Short mmCIF file of C-alpha atoms in Angstrom, two decimals:
data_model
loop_
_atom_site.label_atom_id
_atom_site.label_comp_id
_atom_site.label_asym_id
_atom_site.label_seq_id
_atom_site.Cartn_x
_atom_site.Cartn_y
_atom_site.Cartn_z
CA UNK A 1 105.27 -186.80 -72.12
CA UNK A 2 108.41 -185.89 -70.16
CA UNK A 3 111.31 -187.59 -70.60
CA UNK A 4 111.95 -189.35 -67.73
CA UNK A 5 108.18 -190.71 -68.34
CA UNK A 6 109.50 -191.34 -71.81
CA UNK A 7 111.98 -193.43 -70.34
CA UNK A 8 110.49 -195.35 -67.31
CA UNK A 9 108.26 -196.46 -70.47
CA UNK A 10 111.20 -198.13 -72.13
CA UNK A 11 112.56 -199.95 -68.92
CA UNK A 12 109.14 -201.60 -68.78
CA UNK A 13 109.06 -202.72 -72.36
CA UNK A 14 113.06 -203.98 -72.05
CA UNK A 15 111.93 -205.42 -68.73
CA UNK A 16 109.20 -207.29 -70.63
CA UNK A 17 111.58 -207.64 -73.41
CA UNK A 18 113.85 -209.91 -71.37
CA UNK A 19 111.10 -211.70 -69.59
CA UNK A 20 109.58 -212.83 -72.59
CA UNK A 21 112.93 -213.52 -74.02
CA UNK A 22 113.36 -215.60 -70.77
CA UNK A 23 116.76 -213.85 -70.10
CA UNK A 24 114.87 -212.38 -66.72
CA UNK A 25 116.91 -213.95 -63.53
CA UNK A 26 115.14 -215.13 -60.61
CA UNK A 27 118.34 -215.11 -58.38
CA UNK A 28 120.30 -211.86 -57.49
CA UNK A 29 124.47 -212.11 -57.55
CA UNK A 30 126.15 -211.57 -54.38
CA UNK A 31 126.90 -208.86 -52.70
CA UNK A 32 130.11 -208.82 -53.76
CA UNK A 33 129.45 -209.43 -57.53
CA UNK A 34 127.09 -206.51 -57.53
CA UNK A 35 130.17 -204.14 -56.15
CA UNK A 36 132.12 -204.87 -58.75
CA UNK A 37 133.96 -201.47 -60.30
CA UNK A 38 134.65 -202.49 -63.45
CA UNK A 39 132.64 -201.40 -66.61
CA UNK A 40 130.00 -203.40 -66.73
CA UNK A 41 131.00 -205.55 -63.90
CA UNK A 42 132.23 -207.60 -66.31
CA UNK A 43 134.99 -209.04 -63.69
CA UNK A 44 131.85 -210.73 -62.07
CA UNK A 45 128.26 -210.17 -63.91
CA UNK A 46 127.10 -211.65 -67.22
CA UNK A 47 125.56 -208.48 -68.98
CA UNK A 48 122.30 -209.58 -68.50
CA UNK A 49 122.84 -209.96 -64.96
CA UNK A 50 124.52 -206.44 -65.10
CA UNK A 51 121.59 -205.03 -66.91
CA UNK A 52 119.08 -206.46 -64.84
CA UNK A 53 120.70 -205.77 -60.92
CA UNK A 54 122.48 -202.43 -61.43
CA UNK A 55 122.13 -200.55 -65.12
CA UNK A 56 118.16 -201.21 -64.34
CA UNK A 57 117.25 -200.29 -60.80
CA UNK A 58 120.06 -197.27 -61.52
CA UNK A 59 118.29 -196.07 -64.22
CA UNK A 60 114.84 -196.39 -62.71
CA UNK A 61 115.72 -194.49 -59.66
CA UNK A 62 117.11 -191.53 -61.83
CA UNK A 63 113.72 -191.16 -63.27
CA UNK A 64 111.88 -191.36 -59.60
CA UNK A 65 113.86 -188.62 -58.43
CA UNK A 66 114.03 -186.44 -61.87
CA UNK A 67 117.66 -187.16 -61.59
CA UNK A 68 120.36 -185.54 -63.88
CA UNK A 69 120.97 -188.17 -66.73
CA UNK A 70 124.12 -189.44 -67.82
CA UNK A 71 125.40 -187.49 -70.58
CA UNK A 72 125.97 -190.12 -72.65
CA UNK A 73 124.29 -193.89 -72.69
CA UNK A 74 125.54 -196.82 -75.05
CA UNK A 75 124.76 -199.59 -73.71
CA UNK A 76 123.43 -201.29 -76.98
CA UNK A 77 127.00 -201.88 -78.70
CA UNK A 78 127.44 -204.08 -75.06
CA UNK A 79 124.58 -205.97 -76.20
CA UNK A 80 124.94 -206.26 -79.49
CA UNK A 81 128.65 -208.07 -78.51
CA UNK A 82 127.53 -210.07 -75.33
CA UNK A 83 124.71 -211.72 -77.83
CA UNK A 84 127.00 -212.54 -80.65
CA UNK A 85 129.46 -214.56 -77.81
CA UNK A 86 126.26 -216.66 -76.94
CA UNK A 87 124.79 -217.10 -80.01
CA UNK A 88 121.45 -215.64 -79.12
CA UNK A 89 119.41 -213.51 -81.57
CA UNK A 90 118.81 -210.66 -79.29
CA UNK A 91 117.77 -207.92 -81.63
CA UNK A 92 114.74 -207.07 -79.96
CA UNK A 93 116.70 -206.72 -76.34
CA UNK A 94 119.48 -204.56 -78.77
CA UNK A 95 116.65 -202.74 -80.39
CA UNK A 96 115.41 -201.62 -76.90
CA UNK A 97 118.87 -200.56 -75.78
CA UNK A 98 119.23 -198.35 -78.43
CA UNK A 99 115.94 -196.47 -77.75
CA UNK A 100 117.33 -195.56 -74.44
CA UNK A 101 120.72 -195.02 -75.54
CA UNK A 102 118.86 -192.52 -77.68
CA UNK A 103 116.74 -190.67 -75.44
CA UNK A 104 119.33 -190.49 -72.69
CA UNK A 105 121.91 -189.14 -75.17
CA UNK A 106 119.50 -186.72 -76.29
CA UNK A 107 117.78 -185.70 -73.35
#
């Protein structure tokens, strides 16, 4: 399995990951949140927000068009510090991050 197979994979099982987790959000930000330049859009996303409307779709569309990667991926870390600040046991969203993180690093 190629890698970008590999990893369309993984954005299925997060996807699922946060549905079943019931962190998937029916309602897309604004336009205007969604342009955000910061890191994360952290200036106007919640990381789950971030993860589902940009980081997501992104990431997907790399992998439709056998994209160049990023070099580097660490998203997980973002995770494991946007969980901690709501007090939600999201190891299994974490867990998935890092399995991309991985691949993407290592592609």
């Amino acid at each position: 399995m190629d890698t970008y197979q590999q990893l369309s994979d993984m954005l299925k099982t997060l996807e699922e990951g946060l549905q079943r987790e019931e962190l998937w959000l029916a309602q897309t930000p604004s336009n205007d949140a969604l342009s955000s330049v910061e890191p994360f859009a952290v200036d106007t996303l919640t990381f789950i927000q971030w993860l589902q409307f940009l980081f997501l779709p992104q990431i997907k569309q790399i992998c439709q068009e056998a994209a160049e990667l990023p070099a580097v991926c660490s998203i997980a870390p973002m995770a494991e510090e946007y969980f901690k600040s709501i007090h939600i046991n999201g190891d299994t969203i974490v867990s998935h991050l890092t399995q991309i993180d991985q691949l993407i690093t290592n592609a």
